[in-house]
Tab-separated table of C-alpha atoms and ligand atoms in Angstrom:
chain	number	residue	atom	x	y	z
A	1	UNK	CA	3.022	-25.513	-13.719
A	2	UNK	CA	2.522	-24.728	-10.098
A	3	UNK	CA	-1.126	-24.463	-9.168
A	4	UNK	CA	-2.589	-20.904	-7.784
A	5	UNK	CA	-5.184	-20.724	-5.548
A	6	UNK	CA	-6.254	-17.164	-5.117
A	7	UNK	CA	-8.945	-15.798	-2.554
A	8	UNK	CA	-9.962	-12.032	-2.610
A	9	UNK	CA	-9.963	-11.745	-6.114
A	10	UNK	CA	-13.180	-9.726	-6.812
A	11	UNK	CA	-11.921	-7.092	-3.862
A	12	UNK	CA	-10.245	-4.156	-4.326
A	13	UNK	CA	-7.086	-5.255	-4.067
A	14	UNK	CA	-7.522	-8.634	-5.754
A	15	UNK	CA	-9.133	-6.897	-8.678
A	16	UNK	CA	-6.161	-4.597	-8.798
A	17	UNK	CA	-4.009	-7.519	-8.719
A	18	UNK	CA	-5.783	-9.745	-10.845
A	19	UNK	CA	-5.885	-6.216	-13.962
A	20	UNK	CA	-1.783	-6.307	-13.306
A	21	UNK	CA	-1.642	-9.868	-13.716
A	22	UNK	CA	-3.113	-9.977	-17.234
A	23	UNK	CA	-1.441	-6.714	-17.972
A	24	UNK	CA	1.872	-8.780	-17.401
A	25	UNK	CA	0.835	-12.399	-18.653
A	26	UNK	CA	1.365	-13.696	-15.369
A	27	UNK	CA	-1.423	-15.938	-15.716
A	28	UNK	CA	0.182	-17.882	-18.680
A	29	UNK	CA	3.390	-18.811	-16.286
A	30	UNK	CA	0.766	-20.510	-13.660
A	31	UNK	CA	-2.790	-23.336	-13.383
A	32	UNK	CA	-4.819	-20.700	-11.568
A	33	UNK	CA	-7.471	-21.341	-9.529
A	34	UNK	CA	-9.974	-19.194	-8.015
A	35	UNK	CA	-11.980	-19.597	-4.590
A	36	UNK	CA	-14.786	-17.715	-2.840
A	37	UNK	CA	-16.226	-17.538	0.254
A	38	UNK	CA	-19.889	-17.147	-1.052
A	39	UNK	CA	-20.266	-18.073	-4.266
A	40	UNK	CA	-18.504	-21.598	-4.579
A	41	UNK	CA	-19.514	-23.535	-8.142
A	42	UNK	CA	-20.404	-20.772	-9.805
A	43	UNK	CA	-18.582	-19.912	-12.952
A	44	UNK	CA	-17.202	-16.590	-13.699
A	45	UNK	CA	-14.441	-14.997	-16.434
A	46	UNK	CA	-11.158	-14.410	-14.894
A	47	UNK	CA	-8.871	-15.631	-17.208
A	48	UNK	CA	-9.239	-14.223	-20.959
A	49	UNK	CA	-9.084	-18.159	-22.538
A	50	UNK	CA	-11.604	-20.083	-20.054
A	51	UNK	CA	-14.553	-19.658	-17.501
A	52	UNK	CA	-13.717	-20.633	-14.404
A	53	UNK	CA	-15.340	-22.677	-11.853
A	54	UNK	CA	-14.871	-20.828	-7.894
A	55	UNK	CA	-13.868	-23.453	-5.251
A	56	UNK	CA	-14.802	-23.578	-1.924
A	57	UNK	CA	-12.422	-21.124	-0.072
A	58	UNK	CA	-13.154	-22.716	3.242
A	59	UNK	CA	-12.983	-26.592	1.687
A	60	UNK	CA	-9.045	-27.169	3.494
A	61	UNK	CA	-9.216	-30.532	1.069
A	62	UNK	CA	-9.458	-27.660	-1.939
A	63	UNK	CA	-6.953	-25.738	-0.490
A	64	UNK	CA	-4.347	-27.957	0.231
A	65	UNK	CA	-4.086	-29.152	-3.739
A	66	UNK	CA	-2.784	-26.019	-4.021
A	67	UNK	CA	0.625	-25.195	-4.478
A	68	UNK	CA	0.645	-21.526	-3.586
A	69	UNK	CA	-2.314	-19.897	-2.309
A	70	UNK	CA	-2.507	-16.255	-2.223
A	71	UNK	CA	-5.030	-14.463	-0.281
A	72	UNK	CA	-5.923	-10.581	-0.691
A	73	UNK	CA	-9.549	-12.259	1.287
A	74	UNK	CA	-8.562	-9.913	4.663
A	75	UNK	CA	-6.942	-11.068	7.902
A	76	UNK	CA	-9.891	-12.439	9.726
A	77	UNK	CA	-9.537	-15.144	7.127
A	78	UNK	CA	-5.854	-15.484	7.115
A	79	UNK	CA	-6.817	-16.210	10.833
A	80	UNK	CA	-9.255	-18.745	10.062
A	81	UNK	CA	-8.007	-20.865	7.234
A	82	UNK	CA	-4.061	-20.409	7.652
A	83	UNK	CA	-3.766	-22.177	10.547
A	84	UNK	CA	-5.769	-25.295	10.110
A	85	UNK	CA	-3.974	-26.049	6.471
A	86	UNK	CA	-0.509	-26.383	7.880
A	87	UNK	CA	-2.520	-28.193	10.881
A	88	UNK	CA	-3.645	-30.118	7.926
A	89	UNK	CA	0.393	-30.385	7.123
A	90	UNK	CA	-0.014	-28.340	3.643
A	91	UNK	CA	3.596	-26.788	3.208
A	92	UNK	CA	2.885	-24.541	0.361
A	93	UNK	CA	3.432	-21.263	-0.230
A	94	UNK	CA	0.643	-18.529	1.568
A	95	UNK	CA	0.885	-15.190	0.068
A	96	UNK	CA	-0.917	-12.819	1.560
A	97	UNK	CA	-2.193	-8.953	1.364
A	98	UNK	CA	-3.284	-8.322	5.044
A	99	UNK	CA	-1.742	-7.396	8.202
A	100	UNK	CA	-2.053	-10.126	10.261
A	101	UNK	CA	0.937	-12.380	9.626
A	102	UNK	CA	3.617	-9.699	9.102
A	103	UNK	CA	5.705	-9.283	12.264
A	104	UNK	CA	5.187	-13.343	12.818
A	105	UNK	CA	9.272	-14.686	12.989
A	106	UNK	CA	8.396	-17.161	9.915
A	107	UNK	CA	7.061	-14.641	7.679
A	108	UNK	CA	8.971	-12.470	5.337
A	109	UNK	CA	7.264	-9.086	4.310
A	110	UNK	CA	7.731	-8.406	0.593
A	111	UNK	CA	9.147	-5.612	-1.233
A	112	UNK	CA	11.576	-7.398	-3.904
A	113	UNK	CA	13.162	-4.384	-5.045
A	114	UNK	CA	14.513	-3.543	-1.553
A	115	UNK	CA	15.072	-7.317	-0.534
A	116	UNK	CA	14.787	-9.402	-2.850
A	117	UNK	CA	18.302	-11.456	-1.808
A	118	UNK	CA	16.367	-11.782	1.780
A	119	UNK	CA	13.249	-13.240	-0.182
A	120	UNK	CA	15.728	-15.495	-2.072
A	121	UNK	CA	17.519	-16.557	0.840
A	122	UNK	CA	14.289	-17.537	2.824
A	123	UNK	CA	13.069	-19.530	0.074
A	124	UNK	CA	16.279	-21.490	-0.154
A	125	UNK	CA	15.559	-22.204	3.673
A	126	UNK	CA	12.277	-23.324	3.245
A	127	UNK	CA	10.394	-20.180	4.247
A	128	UNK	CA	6.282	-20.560	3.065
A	129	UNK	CA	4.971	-17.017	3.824
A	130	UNK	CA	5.175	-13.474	2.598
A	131	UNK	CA	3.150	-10.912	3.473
A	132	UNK	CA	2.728	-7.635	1.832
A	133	UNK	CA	3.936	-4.565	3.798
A	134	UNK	CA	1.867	-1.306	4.776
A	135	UNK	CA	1.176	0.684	2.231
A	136	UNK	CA	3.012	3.768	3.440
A	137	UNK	CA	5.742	1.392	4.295
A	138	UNK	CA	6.516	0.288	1.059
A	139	UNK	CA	6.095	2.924	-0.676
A	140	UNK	CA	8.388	5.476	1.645
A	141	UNK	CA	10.962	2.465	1.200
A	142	UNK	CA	10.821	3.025	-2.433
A	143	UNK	CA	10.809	6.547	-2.670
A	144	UNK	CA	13.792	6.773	-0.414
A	145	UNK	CA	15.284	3.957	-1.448
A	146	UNK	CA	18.712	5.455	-2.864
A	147	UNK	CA	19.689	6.593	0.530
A	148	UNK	CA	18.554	3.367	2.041
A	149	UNK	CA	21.277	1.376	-0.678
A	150	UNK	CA	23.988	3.886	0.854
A	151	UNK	CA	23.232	3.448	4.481
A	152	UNK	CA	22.779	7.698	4.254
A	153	UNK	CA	19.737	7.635	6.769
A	154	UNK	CA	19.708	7.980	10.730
A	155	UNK	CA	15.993	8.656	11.152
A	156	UNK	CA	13.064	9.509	9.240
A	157	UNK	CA	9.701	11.539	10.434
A	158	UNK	CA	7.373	10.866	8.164
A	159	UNK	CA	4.302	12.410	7.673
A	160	UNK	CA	1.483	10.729	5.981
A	161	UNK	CA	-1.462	12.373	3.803
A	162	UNK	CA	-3.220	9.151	3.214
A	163	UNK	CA	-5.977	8.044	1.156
A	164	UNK	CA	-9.553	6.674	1.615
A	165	UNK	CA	-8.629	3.464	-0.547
A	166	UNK	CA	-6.600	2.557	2.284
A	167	UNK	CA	-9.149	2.415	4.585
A	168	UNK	CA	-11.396	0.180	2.122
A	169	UNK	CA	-13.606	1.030	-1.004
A	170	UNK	CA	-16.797	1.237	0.906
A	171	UNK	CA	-14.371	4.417	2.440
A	172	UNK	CA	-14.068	6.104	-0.939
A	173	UNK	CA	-17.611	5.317	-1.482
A	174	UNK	CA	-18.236	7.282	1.898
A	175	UNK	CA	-15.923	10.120	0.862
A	176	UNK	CA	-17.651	10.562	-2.747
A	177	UNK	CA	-20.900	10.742	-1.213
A	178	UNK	CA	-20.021	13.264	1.175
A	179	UNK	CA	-18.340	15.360	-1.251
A	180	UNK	CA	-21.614	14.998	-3.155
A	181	UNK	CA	-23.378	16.613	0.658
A	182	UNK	CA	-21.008	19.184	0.610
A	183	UNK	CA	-21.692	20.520	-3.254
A	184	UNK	CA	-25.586	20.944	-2.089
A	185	UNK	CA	-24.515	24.048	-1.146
A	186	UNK	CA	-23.041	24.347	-4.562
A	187	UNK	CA	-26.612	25.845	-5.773
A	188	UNK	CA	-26.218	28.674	-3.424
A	189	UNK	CA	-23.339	29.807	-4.662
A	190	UNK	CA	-25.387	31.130	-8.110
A	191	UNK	CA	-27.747	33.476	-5.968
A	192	UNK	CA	-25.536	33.830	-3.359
A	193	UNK	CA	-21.626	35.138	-3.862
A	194	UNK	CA	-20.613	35.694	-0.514
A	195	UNK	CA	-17.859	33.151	0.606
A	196	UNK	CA	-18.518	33.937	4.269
A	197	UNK	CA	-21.888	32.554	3.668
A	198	UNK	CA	-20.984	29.776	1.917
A	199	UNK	CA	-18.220	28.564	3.481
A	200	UNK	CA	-21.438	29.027	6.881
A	201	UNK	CA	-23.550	26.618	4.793
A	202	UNK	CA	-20.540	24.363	4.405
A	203	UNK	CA	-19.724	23.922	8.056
A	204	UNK	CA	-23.332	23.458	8.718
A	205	UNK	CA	-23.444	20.550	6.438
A	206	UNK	CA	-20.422	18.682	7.388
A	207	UNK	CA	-21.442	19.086	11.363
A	208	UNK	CA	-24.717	17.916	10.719
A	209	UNK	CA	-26.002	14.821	11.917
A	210	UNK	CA	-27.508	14.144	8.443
A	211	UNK	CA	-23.785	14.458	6.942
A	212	UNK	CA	-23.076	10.543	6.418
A	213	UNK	CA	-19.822	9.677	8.209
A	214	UNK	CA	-20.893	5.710	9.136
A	215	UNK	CA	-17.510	4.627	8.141
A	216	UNK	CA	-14.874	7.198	8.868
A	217	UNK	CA	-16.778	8.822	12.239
A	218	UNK	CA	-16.079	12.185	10.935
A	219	UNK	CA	-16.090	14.597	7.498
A	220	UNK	CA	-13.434	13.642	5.264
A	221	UNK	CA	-14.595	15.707	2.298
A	222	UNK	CA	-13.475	19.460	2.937
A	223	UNK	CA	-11.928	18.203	6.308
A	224	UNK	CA	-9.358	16.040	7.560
A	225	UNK	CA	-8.813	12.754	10.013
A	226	UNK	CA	-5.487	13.028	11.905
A	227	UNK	CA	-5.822	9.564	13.201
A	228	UNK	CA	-5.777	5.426	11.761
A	229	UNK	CA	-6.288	2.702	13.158
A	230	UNK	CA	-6.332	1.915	17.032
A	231	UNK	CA	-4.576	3.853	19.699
A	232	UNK	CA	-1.419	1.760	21.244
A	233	UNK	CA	0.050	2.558	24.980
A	234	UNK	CA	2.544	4.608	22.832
A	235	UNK	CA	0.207	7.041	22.190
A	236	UNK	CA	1.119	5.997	18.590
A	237	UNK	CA	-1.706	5.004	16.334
A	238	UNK	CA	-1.076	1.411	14.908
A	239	UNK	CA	-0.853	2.791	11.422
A	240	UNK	CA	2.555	5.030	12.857
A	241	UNK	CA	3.529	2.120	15.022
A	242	UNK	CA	3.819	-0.216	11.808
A	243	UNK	CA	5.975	2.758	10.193
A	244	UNK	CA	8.394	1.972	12.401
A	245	UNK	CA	8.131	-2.067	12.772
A	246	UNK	CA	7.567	-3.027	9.346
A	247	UNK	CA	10.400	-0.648	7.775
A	248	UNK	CA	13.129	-2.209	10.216
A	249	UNK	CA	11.846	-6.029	9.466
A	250	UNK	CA	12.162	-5.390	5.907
A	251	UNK	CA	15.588	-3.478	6.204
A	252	UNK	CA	17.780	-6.099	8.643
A	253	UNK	CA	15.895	-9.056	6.431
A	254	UNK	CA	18.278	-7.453	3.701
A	255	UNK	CA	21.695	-6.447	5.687
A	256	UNK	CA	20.186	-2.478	5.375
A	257	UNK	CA	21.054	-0.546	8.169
A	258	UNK	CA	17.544	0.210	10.340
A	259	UNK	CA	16.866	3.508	11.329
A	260	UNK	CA	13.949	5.267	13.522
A	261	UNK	CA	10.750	6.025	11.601
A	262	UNK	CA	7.971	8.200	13.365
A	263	UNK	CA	5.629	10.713	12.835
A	264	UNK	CA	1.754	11.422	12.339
A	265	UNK	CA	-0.519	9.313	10.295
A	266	UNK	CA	-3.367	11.498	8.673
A	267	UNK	CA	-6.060	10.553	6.590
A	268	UNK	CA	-7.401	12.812	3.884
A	269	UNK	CA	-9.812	13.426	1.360
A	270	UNK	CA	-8.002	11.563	-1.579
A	271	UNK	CA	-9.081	8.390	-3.612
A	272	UNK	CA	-5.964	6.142	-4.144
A	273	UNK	CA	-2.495	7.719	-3.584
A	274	UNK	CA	-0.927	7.850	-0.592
A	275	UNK	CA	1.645	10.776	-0.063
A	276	UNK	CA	4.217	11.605	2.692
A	277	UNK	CA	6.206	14.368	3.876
A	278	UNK	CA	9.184	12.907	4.845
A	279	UNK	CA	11.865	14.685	6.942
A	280	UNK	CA	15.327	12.859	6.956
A	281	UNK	CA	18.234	13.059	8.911
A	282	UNK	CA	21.216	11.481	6.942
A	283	UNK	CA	24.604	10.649	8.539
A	284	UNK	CA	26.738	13.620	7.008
A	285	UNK	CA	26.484	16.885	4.941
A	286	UNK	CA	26.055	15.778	1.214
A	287	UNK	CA	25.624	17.953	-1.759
A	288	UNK	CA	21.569	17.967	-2.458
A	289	UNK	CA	22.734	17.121	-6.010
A	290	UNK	CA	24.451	13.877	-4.845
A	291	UNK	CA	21.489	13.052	-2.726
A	292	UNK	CA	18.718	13.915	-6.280
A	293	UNK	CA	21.067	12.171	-7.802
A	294	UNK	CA	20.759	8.618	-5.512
A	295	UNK	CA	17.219	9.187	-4.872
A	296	UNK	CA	16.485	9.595	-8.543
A	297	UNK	CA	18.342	6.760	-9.900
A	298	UNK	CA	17.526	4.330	-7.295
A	299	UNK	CA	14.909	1.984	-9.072
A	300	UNK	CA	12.865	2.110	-12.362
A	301	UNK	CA	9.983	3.145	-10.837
A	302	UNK	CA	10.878	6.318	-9.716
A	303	UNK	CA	9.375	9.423	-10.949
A	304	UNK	CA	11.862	12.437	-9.891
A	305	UNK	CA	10.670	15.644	-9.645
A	306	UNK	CA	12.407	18.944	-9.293
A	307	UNK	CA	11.846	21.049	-6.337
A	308	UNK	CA	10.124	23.748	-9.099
A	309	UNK	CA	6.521	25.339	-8.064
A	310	UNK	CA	5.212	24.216	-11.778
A	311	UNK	CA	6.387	20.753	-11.939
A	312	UNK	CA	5.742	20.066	-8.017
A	313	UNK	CA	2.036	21.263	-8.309
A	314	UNK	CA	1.561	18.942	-11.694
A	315	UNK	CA	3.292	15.919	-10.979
A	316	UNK	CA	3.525	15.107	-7.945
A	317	UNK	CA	0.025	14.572	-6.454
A	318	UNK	CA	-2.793	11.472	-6.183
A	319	UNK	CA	-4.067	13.509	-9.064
A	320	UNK	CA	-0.975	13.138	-10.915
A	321	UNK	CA	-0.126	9.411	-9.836
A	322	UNK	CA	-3.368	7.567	-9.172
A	323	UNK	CA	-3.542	4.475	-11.606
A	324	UNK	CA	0.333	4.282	-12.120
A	325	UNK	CA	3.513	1.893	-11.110
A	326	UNK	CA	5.554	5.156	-10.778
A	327	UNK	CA	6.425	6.951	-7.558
A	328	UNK	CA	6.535	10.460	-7.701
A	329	UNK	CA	9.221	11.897	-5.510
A	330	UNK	CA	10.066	15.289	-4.913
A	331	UNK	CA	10.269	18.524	-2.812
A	332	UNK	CA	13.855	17.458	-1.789
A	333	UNK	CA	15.672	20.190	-0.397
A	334	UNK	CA	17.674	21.076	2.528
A	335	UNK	CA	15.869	22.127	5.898
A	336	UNK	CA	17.021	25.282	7.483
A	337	UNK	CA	16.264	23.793	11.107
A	338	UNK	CA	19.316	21.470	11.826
A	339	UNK	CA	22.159	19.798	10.281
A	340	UNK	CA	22.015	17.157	7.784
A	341	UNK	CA	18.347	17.096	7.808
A	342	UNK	CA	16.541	16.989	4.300
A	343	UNK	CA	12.774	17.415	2.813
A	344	UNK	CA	11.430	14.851	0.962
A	345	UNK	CA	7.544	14.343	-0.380
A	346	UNK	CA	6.372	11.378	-1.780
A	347	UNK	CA	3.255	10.337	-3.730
A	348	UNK	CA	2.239	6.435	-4.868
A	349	UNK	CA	-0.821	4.630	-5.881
A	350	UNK	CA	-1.763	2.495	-2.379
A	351	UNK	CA	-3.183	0.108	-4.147
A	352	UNK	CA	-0.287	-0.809	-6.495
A	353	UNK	CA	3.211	-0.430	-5.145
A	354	UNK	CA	1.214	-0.156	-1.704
A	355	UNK	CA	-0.854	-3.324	-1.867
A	356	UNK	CA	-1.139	-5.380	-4.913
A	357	UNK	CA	2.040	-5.256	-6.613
A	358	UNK	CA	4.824	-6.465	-3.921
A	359	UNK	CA	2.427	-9.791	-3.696
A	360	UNK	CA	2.488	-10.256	-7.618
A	361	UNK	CA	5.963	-9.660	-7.665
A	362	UNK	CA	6.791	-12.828	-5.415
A	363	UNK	CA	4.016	-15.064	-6.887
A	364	UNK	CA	6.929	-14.323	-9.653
A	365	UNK	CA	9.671	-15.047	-8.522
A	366	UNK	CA	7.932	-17.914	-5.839
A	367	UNK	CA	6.621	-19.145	-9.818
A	368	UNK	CA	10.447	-18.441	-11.821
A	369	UNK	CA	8.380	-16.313	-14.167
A	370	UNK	CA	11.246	-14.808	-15.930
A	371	UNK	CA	10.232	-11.234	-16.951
B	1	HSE	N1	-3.421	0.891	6.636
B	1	HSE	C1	-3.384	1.630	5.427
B	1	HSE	C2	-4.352	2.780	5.469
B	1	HSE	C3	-3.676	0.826	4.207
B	1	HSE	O1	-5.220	2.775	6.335
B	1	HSE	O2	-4.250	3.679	4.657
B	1	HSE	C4	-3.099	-0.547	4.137
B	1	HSE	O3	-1.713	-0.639	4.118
């Protein structure tokens, strides 16, 4: 049984990944072992049959017994730890949730349902680590990914409504408590029915300097952040810059034809799901029941929806999708500005298919679980 050493477990992420690892007995297939930056010796329930006892997460000696190690712990320690193990000549397997390592030339980025023969073929040549991709990235690959198997796409403009999760729980903390600010005004509205008045109060509130915004700089709640991450020479953000990058690493690791991917990176007031207004331009004038068709049939995990009013408003939105492996796809029409160019909007759970999920999926097949 290869041995699993996994850092970041008690994170959001980890503890996402660690709930879809019982859900699908991955923990039977493997010897896990579990490390911690603060809290090494102590004993804690993981695993349903046994306590376990955390290791050292910064003990290389620890480390190194490991066969895989899989970090969801942040990049700062990928940084940190990475580099002095295979200094220490460990050559196993580093699987890893952050950023940091993902355009590096010896790491693969991870998205087995759009490349898993690259992820194959890298392990036959000795490749030791995979990286999860950006959230958005993945899970635009997914939702588009029956054009992608046809080589159908020349560019896409995508743009992103994305959640707080992505920006860390202490961010959905933030945007709870100011949409727990913002309802103060709620006991106005019983002696007080004037919207004008309210919607006054409202503004007041979130423009206040008593209006917590520590985290996010700015009212999410009832507002908007049209900006992630840092600004590059571009005049990209980094979050749009990676849209770009990461889907074109992932694509050519497979034999896909890359295209262009650009557009605006927002950040709104949801919890978990990330969605995206996607505008593609495909290579030629196909029937937009050819192109449900691909887009619906393209992987299990794909949640089609019709471009109806009713069944747009109720399935496909974080509301709808938050908590689930399905990707809810829809809005897919043809736009009236240009040839060949199509609608498409997208909703997934960021911290599944976006985070946690492409990383448990390679542990598996890194592991030979068959499923
Ligand atoms: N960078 C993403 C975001 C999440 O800020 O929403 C991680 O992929």
């Amino acid at each position: 049984m290869y041995k699993v050493g996994i850092i970041g477990w008690r994170g959001m992420v980890g503890s996402v990944l660690i709930q879809r690892m019982h859900e699908e007995n991955d923990f039977f297939n493997i010897n896990a072992q579990f490390f911690s930056t603060s809290q090494a010796g102590e004993s804690v329930r993981i695993l349903k049959s046994q306590e376990s006892i955390l290791l050292d997460a910064f003990d290389i000696g620890a480390l190194k017994k490991m066969d895989i190690l899989l970090s969801c712990q942040g990049g700062d320690y990928t940084k940190k730890i990475l580099p002095s193990l295979r200094k220490k000549n460990w050559n196993g397997h580093w699987i890893d949730a952050a950023s940091t390592l993902r355009m590096d030339s010896d790491a693969v980025i991870v998205l087995d349902p759009i490349n898993k023969d690259a992820i194959k073929s890298a392990i036959e040549a000795g490749n030791k680590n995979w990286v999860g991709g950006n959230c958005t990235v993945s899970l635009m690959l997914l939702a588009i990914h029956g054009l992608i198997k046809e080589n159908l796409v020349e560019w896409v403009s995508s743009m992103t409504y994305q959640a707080a999760s992505g920006a860390g729980a202490q961010n959905m903390k933030e945007l709870l408590i100011q949409m727990g600010e913002l309802s103060e005004s709620l006991d106005k509205i019983k002696t007080n029915t004037n919207i004008l008045d309210l919607d006054k109060e409202v503004q007041l509130i979130m423009n206040s300097d008593r209006f917590t915004k520590k985290l996010f700089s700015a009212p999410l709640a009832g507002s908007l952040i049209p900006w992630i991450d840092e600004k590059l020479e571009s005049g990209q953000s980094r979050e749009e810059w990676k849209g770009s990058v990461e889907t074109n690493k992932i694509l050519k690791s497979n034999g896909h034809k890359p295209f262009s991917v650009d557009g605006l990176c927002v950040r709104i007031g949801a919890m978990r799901s990330h969605s995206q207004a996607l505008t593609i331009k495909l290579n030629n004038d196909y029937t937009i029941e050819k192109i449900e068709e691909l887009i619906a049939s393209a992987n299990p995990w794909i949640n089609f929806i019709p471009n109806e009013k009713e069944e747009s408003i109720k399935n496909l939105s974080p509301a709808a999708v938050s908590g689930k492996l399905s990707i809810a796809v829809g809005r897919v029409r043809k736009l009236n500005v240009g040839e060949n160019l199509i609608s498409v909007f997208t909703v997934g759970d960021q911290l599944l298919w976006g985070a946690a999920e492409p990383v448990r999926r390679v542990l598996n097949i890194l592991t030979n679980k068959t499923t």
